[in-house]
Amino acid sequence: MKETLDLFFFGVYPYIALTVFLLGSLVRFEREQYTWKSDSSQMLRTGSLRWGSNLFHIGIISLFFTHLVGLLTPPAVYHAFGLTTQDKQLLAIIGGAILGVICLIGLLLLIHRRWSEIRIMHNSTVSDWVTLLWILLVLVLGLATLFTSVHHTDGAVMVQLGEWSQRIVTFRSGAVGAMEGVPGIYRLHMVLGMTLFVIFPFTRLVHVWSGFASVTYLVRPWQLVRPRR
C-alpha cells in the first residue's frame, strides 16, 4: 500500500499537478479572460490591506524562488562556490524561517481583514477562502518542517528532496526511490504544495501570470500620446 501511494504522489501526481497548472491556466486565459484578475477588495476598504498584501507577496514570492533554486540546484554547483551541504541546510533553515514568518503575518492579516469586514466577507467566494486557507495550511506545514530540519543538519534530507525534484523535472526514473526515508511531514507538505498548483487555474491565483508578464513593460516600445485639441 505504501509503495502504491509513494508511486502515485511522488511519481505520477507531480505531472498531473503541472499539467493541470499549465493547461488549466491556458484554457482559462483563452476562454474566460474577464475572470483573469485578482478581484481586489481595496475599493471596499483598505484597512490592513497594504501591510498584509505587501508582507504576503514579499514572503510567498521569495519562498517560491528560493524553493525553486534550492531544489533544482545540483550539489556540485553550490560546492563549486565553496558552499557545503551543511551550510546550504543552515541557510535554508534561517532563510525559510524568516520568509515564512513574513508570509504568515501577511496572510493572517489578509484572512483577518476578510473575516472581520462584513462587506468584504459577503463579497468573498468559496474559491477565495479555499485559496487563503490552503496556502495557510501549506505555509504552516512548511514552517513546521523547520523543527525537523534542525535535527538533520547534515543536509541529507535536503539532498534527497533536491534529487527527487531534479529527477521529476528532467523526466528521469528513480524519483520515487529518492524519497525513501524522507520524514512524513516533508511528504505531506510536498503533496499539499503540489495540490496548490492543481487549484491554481480555478482561483484568483492566475493573476500571478500577469505579474510575471508585466516585466515586458520594461522593453516595450514607447507610446506617443497626443493631447486632444
Short mmCIF file of C-alpha atoms in Angstrom, two decimals:
data_model
loop_
_atom_site.label_atom_id
_atom_site.label_comp_id
_atom_site.label_asym_id
_atom_site.label_seq_id
_atom_site.Cartn_x
_atom_site.Cartn_y
_atom_site.Cartn_z
CA MET A 1 0.00 0.00 0.00
CA LYS A 2 2.77 2.44 0.94
CA GLU A 3 4.65 1.69 -2.28
CA THR A 4 1.49 2.41 -4.31
CA LEU A 5 0.88 5.72 -2.54
CA ASP A 6 4.51 6.73 -2.96
CA LEU A 7 4.37 5.88 -6.65
CA PHE A 8 1.23 7.97 -7.15
CA PHE A 9 2.06 11.02 -5.03
CA PHE A 10 5.77 11.29 -5.88
CA GLY A 11 5.91 9.65 -9.29
CA VAL A 12 2.62 10.46 -11.02
CA TYR A 13 0.93 13.31 -9.11
CA PRO A 14 3.69 15.89 -9.84
CA TYR A 15 2.99 15.54 -13.57
CA ILE A 16 -0.76 15.70 -13.01
CA ALA A 17 -0.30 18.91 -11.00
CA LEU A 18 1.97 20.51 -13.60
CA THR A 19 -0.36 19.55 -16.45
CA VAL A 20 -3.44 20.99 -14.73
CA PHE A 21 -1.43 24.07 -13.73
CA LEU A 22 -0.20 24.86 -17.25
CA LEU A 23 -3.09 23.68 -19.43
CA GLY A 24 -5.71 24.90 -16.96
CA SER A 25 -4.17 28.38 -16.92
CA LEU A 26 -4.00 28.43 -20.72
CA VAL A 27 -7.64 27.34 -21.12
CA ARG A 28 -8.85 29.88 -18.59
CA PHE A 29 -6.94 32.69 -20.31
CA GLU A 30 -8.34 31.62 -23.66
CA ARG A 31 -11.97 31.13 -22.60
CA GLU A 32 -12.52 33.32 -19.50
CA GLN A 33 -10.32 36.38 -19.78
CA TYR A 34 -12.83 38.53 -17.90
CA THR A 35 -12.23 36.39 -14.81
CA TRP A 36 -8.45 36.70 -15.15
CA LYS A 37 -7.92 39.12 -12.27
CA SER A 38 -7.06 39.33 -8.61
CA ASP A 39 -10.50 40.67 -7.61
CA SER A 40 -9.01 43.27 -5.30
CA SER A 41 -11.21 44.29 -2.37
CA GLN A 42 -9.36 47.58 -1.83
CA MET A 43 -12.36 49.60 -3.02
CA LEU A 44 -14.45 48.09 -0.22
CA ARG A 45 -11.99 49.02 2.49
CA THR A 46 -8.23 49.47 2.66
CA GLY A 47 -7.63 48.81 6.36
CA SER A 48 -4.70 46.41 6.84
CA LEU A 49 -4.59 45.54 3.14
CA ARG A 50 -1.35 47.36 2.41
CA TRP A 51 0.60 45.70 5.22
CA GLY A 52 -0.99 42.32 4.70
CA SER A 53 -0.64 42.30 0.93
CA ASN A 54 2.94 43.56 0.89
CA LEU A 55 4.17 41.15 3.55
CA PHE A 56 2.32 38.23 2.00
CA HIS A 57 3.57 38.87 -1.53
CA ILE A 58 7.16 39.53 -0.46
CA GLY A 59 7.13 36.34 1.58
CA ILE A 60 5.43 33.99 -0.85
CA ILE A 61 7.30 35.15 -3.96
CA SER A 62 10.62 34.86 -2.14
CA LEU A 63 9.70 31.41 -0.82
CA PHE A 64 8.72 30.24 -4.29
CA PHE A 65 12.01 31.24 -5.89
CA THR A 66 14.19 30.07 -3.00
CA HIS A 67 12.44 26.69 -3.12
CA LEU A 68 12.87 26.59 -6.90
CA VAL A 69 16.58 27.40 -6.81
CA GLY A 70 17.30 25.35 -3.72
CA LEU A 71 15.63 22.18 -5.00
CA LEU A 72 16.81 22.35 -8.61
CA THR A 73 20.46 23.27 -7.96
CA PRO A 74 22.70 20.17 -8.03
CA PRO A 75 25.13 19.85 -5.09
CA ALA A 76 28.10 20.12 -7.46
CA VAL A 77 27.06 23.67 -8.35
CA TYR A 78 26.98 25.14 -4.86
CA HIS A 79 30.01 23.07 -3.85
CA ALA A 80 31.88 24.80 -6.67
CA PHE A 81 31.19 28.11 -4.91
CA GLY A 82 32.59 26.77 -1.64
CA LEU A 83 29.20 26.16 -0.04
CA THR A 84 28.94 22.85 1.78
CA THR A 85 25.73 20.86 2.09
CA GLN A 86 25.62 21.71 5.80
CA ASP A 87 25.98 25.42 5.03
CA LYS A 88 23.18 25.27 2.49
CA GLN A 89 20.98 23.48 5.00
CA LEU A 90 21.62 26.22 7.57
CA LEU A 91 20.85 28.93 5.03
CA ALA A 92 17.64 27.12 4.09
CA ILE A 93 16.54 26.90 7.73
CA ILE A 94 17.29 30.54 8.56
CA GLY A 95 16.00 31.93 5.27
CA GLY A 96 12.92 29.72 5.31
CA ALA A 97 12.09 30.76 8.86
CA ILE A 98 12.39 34.49 8.14
CA LEU A 99 10.49 34.43 4.86
CA GLY A 100 7.91 32.00 6.23
CA VAL A 101 7.12 34.24 9.20
CA ILE A 102 6.89 37.32 6.96
CA CYS A 103 4.48 35.49 4.66
CA LEU A 104 2.47 34.10 7.60
CA ILE A 105 1.99 37.52 9.19
CA GLY A 106 0.82 38.97 5.90
CA LEU A 107 -1.52 36.05 5.23
CA LEU A 108 -3.07 36.22 8.70
CA LEU A 109 -3.67 39.95 8.25
CA LEU A 110 -5.44 39.27 4.95
CA ILE A 111 -7.56 36.47 6.46
CA HIS A 112 -8.48 38.60 9.49
CA ARG A 113 -9.41 41.53 7.24
CA ARG A 114 -11.60 39.35 5.03
CA TRP A 115 -13.27 37.75 8.06
CA SER A 116 -13.80 40.87 10.18
CA GLU A 117 -15.02 43.29 7.49
CA ILE A 118 -18.65 42.48 6.79
CA ARG A 119 -18.70 43.87 3.23
CA ILE A 120 -15.53 42.04 2.27
CA MET A 121 -16.75 38.80 3.82
CA HIS A 122 -20.03 38.99 1.89
CA ASN A 123 -18.13 39.58 -1.34
CA SER A 124 -15.77 36.66 -0.70
CA THR A 125 -16.31 33.47 -2.66
CA VAL A 126 -15.70 29.87 -1.71
CA SER A 127 -12.71 29.99 -4.05
CA ASP A 128 -11.25 32.91 -2.07
CA TRP A 129 -11.46 31.04 1.21
CA VAL A 130 -10.15 27.78 -0.23
CA THR A 131 -7.15 29.64 -1.66
CA LEU A 132 -6.31 31.51 1.53
CA LEU A 133 -6.78 28.57 3.87
CA TRP A 134 -4.94 26.14 1.60
CA ILE A 135 -1.94 28.48 1.38
CA LEU A 136 -2.10 28.87 5.17
CA LEU A 137 -2.03 25.08 5.61
CA VAL A 138 0.91 24.66 3.22
CA LEU A 139 2.77 27.52 4.90
CA VAL A 140 2.24 26.27 8.46
CA LEU A 141 3.39 22.79 7.47
CA GLY A 142 6.42 24.30 5.77
CA LEU A 143 7.34 26.17 8.94
CA ALA A 144 6.76 23.00 10.96
CA THR A 145 9.34 21.16 8.83
CA LEU A 146 11.98 23.54 10.18
CA PHE A 147 11.76 21.86 13.59
CA THR A 148 12.58 18.57 11.88
CA SER A 149 15.31 20.15 9.75
CA VAL A 150 17.31 21.29 12.79
CA HIS A 151 17.76 17.62 13.65
CA HIS A 152 19.12 16.88 10.16
CA THR A 153 21.89 19.45 9.97
CA ASP A 154 23.93 17.19 7.71
CA GLY A 155 21.56 18.17 4.90
CA ALA A 156 20.92 14.56 3.83
CA VAL A 157 17.14 15.02 3.58
CA MET A 158 17.60 18.27 1.67
CA VAL A 159 19.80 16.43 -0.84
CA GLN A 160 17.12 13.74 -1.20
CA LEU A 161 14.41 16.31 -1.89
CA GLY A 162 16.64 18.01 -4.41
CA GLU A 163 17.35 14.71 -6.14
CA TRP A 164 13.62 13.98 -6.33
CA SER A 165 12.86 17.40 -7.80
CA GLN A 166 15.63 17.20 -10.37
CA ARG A 167 14.57 13.74 -11.50
CA ILE A 168 10.95 14.90 -11.85
CA VAL A 169 11.71 17.97 -13.98
CA THR A 170 14.19 16.09 -16.17
CA PHE A 171 11.83 13.09 -16.60
CA ARG A 172 14.40 10.66 -15.21
CA SER A 173 13.47 7.44 -13.46
CA GLY A 174 14.17 6.84 -9.80
CA ALA A 175 12.29 9.86 -8.42
CA VAL A 176 10.16 7.74 -6.11
CA GLY A 177 13.21 5.92 -4.78
CA ALA A 178 14.83 9.26 -3.95
CA MET A 179 12.07 9.85 -1.38
CA GLU A 180 12.94 6.72 0.62
CA GLY A 181 13.21 7.57 4.32
CA VAL A 182 12.06 11.20 3.98
CA PRO A 183 10.03 12.16 7.11
CA GLY A 184 6.25 12.26 6.75
CA ILE A 185 5.91 15.98 7.46
CA TYR A 186 8.00 16.79 4.38
CA ARG A 187 5.91 14.43 2.29
CA LEU A 188 2.64 15.99 3.43
CA HIS A 189 4.00 19.49 2.81
CA MET A 190 5.01 18.48 -0.71
CA VAL A 191 1.67 16.86 -1.58
CA LEU A 192 -0.29 19.87 -0.32
CA GLY A 193 2.10 22.18 -2.14
CA MET A 194 1.59 20.30 -5.41
CA THR A 195 -2.17 20.46 -4.88
CA LEU A 196 -1.85 24.24 -4.76
CA PHE A 197 -0.77 24.06 -8.41
CA VAL A 198 -3.87 21.96 -9.15
CA ILE A 199 -6.29 24.56 -7.77
CA PHE A 200 -4.27 27.46 -9.23
CA PRO A 201 -6.11 27.78 -12.60
CA PHE A 202 -9.52 27.81 -10.93
CA THR A 203 -8.84 30.65 -8.48
CA ARG A 204 -7.69 34.26 -8.40
CA LEU A 205 -4.11 32.96 -8.25
CA VAL A 206 -3.99 33.13 -12.05
CA HIS A 207 -3.16 36.84 -11.73
CA VAL A 208 0.36 35.69 -10.84
CA TRP A 209 0.93 35.09 -14.57
CA SER A 210 0.06 38.71 -15.26
CA GLY A 211 2.56 39.78 -12.64
CA PHE A 212 5.34 37.93 -14.44
CA ALA A 213 4.13 39.24 -17.81
CA SER A 214 4.35 42.85 -16.58
CA VAL A 215 8.14 42.59 -16.98
CA THR A 216 7.54 43.07 -20.72
CA TYR A 217 6.62 46.69 -19.97
CA LEU A 218 10.33 47.33 -19.43
CA VAL A 219 11.17 46.56 -23.05
CA ARG A 220 8.02 47.52 -24.94
CA PRO A 221 8.18 50.47 -27.39
CA TRP A 222 7.28 53.93 -26.17
CA GLN A 223 3.71 55.03 -26.76
CA LEU A 224 3.16 58.50 -28.13
CA VAL A 225 0.09 60.13 -26.60
CA ARG A 226 -1.07 63.35 -28.26
CA PRO A 227 -3.30 65.85 -26.43
CA ARG A 228 -6.80 66.31 -27.76
CA ARG A 229 -7.30 69.76 -29.24
#
